[in-house]
Amino acid sequence: MSNIETLIKTLVEKHGKTRNSLMPVLQGIVKEEHFLSEEAMIAVAKELDLSAADVYGTASFYTFLDTVPRGKNIIRICKTISCHMKGKDEIIEALEDVLKIKVGETTHDKKFTLLTANCLGWCHKGPVMLVNDEVFPEINQQKAVEIIEGIAKASK
Amino acid sequence: MSEYLVNLKINNIPVSVKEGTTILDAAKKLNFNVPTLCNHPDLSVAGNCRVCVVEVKGARLLAASCATPVSEGMEVLTNSEKVRTARKHVIELLLSEHNADCTKCFKNGHCELQDLASEYRIGDHVFIDLVKAKDKIADISSPSISKDDSKCIRCQRCVRTCDELQSVSALAVVKKGDHQKISTFMNKPLHEVVCTNCGQCINRCPTGALTERTYIEEVWKAINDPLKHVVVQTAPAVRIGLGEDLGYDPGERVTGKMVAALKHIGFDSVLDTDFTADLTIMEEGTELLTRLKKALVDGEKVALPMMTSCSPGWIKFQEHMFPDLLDNLSTCKSPQQMFGALAKTYYAKKKGIDPKNMVSVSIMPCTAKKFECGRPEMRDSGYQDVDYVLTTRELAMMVKQAGINFMKLEDEHYDSIMGNSTGAAVIFGATGGVMEAALRTAYEIVTGREVPFTNLNIMPLRGFEGVKEAKVMIKDVKPEWSFLEGAELSVAIAHGLHNANTLMKAVREGKANYHFIEVMGCPGGCLGGGGQPIPTSPEIRSKRAEAIYGEDEGLPLRKSHENPEVIQIYKDFLGEPLGHKSHDLLHTHYKPRIRY
Ligand code: SF4
Ligand code: SF4
Ligand code: SF4
Ligand code: FES
């Protein structure tokens, strides 16, 4: 059994074999693997006796369940109007510059993926950046770059 | 649903309906037509298209009538200014994302969206055109189904069909917002996924997004080629469905007119799949009796229950979903493929035609048969046994193209040979029909007497219940069948793949002790096939079933083993059921496929 199949078996044991477990199982995989591969979705479908299209339908609905490979750390910059007016574009530019990637891409060392997100609910403290589960409100170019560099160092 | 009655007014007219009735159904009762797109009588309520909105007095918002139950004292307006304006906007919005090239569309003239657009006189674009160029390429990877996302209004009828009626879920709603679409797993081509080619999604798609792959032009070309001898076979359920696309109400039997039309169109021989349906009964009945003998007398391990194999959608389903039960399938080819194999051998020889110059066309109520005819196993004549499969709908289109006034045609008869059949073959078109035909013959072979049911009508096998069961006591058998004396034959019937799925799970778990199971892939059997006229509903399918059983009762011969052409082919060509020739031409094998 491949690693991913073992992981899914464990998750299904934990959450149960019903359709209701689909979301927590998918979230569990993303937590470990950072994205849902074709292989992973198929294995989930098999375990829960669902069609593969069904699993893909659910996975592709949620922005936070990625179906393309992602880096270890996922950076999301809020792109909604308040953060836009507070200068999210400059922040994106600064990050694209240090990471040497564009929005939607992943660094060569697979450490970072840079994405935008719809409203993160922090309009009063924009612009806001989300790195994995951690929120960084009221950032500017310099702060954003420092945070990312800090994470890069810590994970060396 | 309770018996409690609710009183309300629709367009100022009072009406009383059962509690739980939707506004839509209450309006129907008063003959007010409310347009719908996502709603379908065979499916659960989705309430996503909003064309069915109505005004409810006192409510701030318009209500989706298909998804709103009536309440006491409710006052509903189905056609107020507000309602009409809202509906018009809904249709305009749908069209702003729709590739409305009606003149080139297979659904032109039969399209629910087009009907609404013309009814509401949708003219100049009010909303920005959002049809994306990249979506205009249809998925034609499947030999049966064409899927064109640029015509899709995302009503999700197909998704519900494939899930609720067929338990396949090859299609799902993926992504969201303006990226939302109906997709296979990872947007793979249809022919690479679990799709069974049943075409039930086509029958319920309100637009041209899902249609059959059409082979009309290829067939015209063959007909117009003087060097080709074009034979055509017609399946049992076509004769009771075709009329619906040519001006008749559901339930009209048009056998004679259909034969006449096929001759006018220019087919060289007009023959009947019913002939090989009768032949199927001889082969499959013998196969069942042989399996029973092996199990009961020789103590051999054989796969029981035996399952019918006439429905190629069901076969592909089984190959994907229950590959462990493939040995249970009868090895008999479908009647279409038996016909194909015999047309280019037996028929060709009898008529002195070089099979190389033959083109074999079949008219089917089915889209899965388009896939079946291309299976590599289906070339036992040395050629592709069946060259082109057209649906009932495609035949109707050809009749119109040929300028034939169908209703005025005089009845004509099938050509011979391979044009003769019995009532037992006709009922193949309804769920339970193969079982009934098989019992009429097998019982008589074993006991020498007719089945003990009034007028040969085995009523417990009829009707649209999801899974039907029956038991037949076998007594006073002929000496050669003594091992069956006192045995009780236990049979089951499922139609629609959802019911098949339930039954197969029971078989897999060893909880189903039947000897023989009939499965048809489509709800109602072939009469509700994926190639039949659109629309479909439980009422329409009931009418078609009545027509089928009426056709059976009207025929002089009603037992397959009495078909004179069947008796003759065994004498002249095949030898005996399950004999060497039969084995080569009429039987096949199956291939395990993956579900994922
Ligand atoms: S789906 Fe209907 S409205 Fe759209 S192009 Fe085809 S016929 Fe016209
Ligand atoms: S393909 Fe047809 S049935 Fe399916 S969502 Fe689109 S329009 Fe509706
Ligand atoms: S043809 Fe049948 S199995 Fe295939 S997508 Fe349509 S409903 Fe599902
Ligand atoms: S038909 Fe009622 S919402 Fe679509």
PDB file of C-alpha atoms and ligand atoms in Angstrom, chain B residues 147-148 151-159 171 182 201 204-207 209-210, ligand 2:
ATOM      1  CA  LYS B 147     -21.130  16.310 -24.456  1.00  0.00           C
ATOM      2  CA  ASP B 148     -20.974  19.974 -25.419  1.00  0.00           C
ATOM      3  CA  LYS B 151     -24.808  24.275 -24.529  1.00  0.00           C
ATOM      4  CA  CYS B 152     -25.065  23.386 -20.845  1.00  0.00           C
ATOM      5  CA  ILE B 153     -27.267  25.457 -18.540  1.00  0.00           C
ATOM      6  CA  ARG B 154     -26.085  23.582 -15.446  1.00  0.00           C
ATOM      7  CA  CYS B 155     -29.550  22.428 -14.470  1.00  0.00           C
ATOM      8  CA  GLN B 156     -27.924  19.226 -13.195  1.00  0.00           C
ATOM      9  CA  ARG B 157     -30.616  16.906 -14.475  1.00  0.00           C
ATOM     10  CA  CYS B 158     -27.859  14.732 -15.952  1.00  0.00           C
ATOM     11  CA  VAL B 159     -25.991  14.565 -12.654  1.00  0.00           C
ATOM     12  CA  LEU B 171     -20.892  13.135 -14.039  1.00  0.00           C
ATOM     13  CA  ILE B 182     -20.690  19.397 -15.385  1.00  0.00           C
ATOM     14  CA  CYS B 201     -28.765  11.715 -19.136  1.00  0.00           C
ATOM     15  CA  ARG B 204     -33.376  14.317 -19.529  1.00  0.00           C
ATOM     16  CA  CYS B 205     -31.054  17.070 -20.764  1.00  0.00           C
ATOM     17  CA  PRO B 206     -33.244  20.072 -21.637  1.00  0.00           C
ATOM     18  CA  THR B 207     -30.714  21.388 -24.172  1.00  0.00           C
ATOM     19  CA  ALA B 209     -25.487  19.733 -24.254  1.00  0.00           C
ATOM     20  CA  LEU B 210     -25.903  15.958 -24.114  1.00  0.00           C
TER      21      LEU B 210
HETATM   22  S1  SF4 C   2     -25.634  18.724 -19.576  1.00  0.00           S
HETATM   23 FE1  SF4 C   2     -27.829  19.067 -19.910  1.00  0.00          FE
HETATM   24  S2  SF4 C   2     -28.800  18.069 -18.151  1.00  0.00           S
HETATM   25 FE2  SF4 C   2     -26.658  18.321 -17.639  1.00  0.00          FE
HETATM   26  S3  SF4 C   2     -26.590  20.253 -16.530  1.00  0.00           S
HETATM   27 FE3  SF4 C   2     -26.125  20.697 -18.660  1.00  0.00          FE
HETATM   28  S4  SF4 C   2     -28.075  21.271 -19.559  1.00  0.00           S
HETATM   29 FE4  SF4 C   2     -28.537  20.239 -17.626  1.00  0.00          FE
END
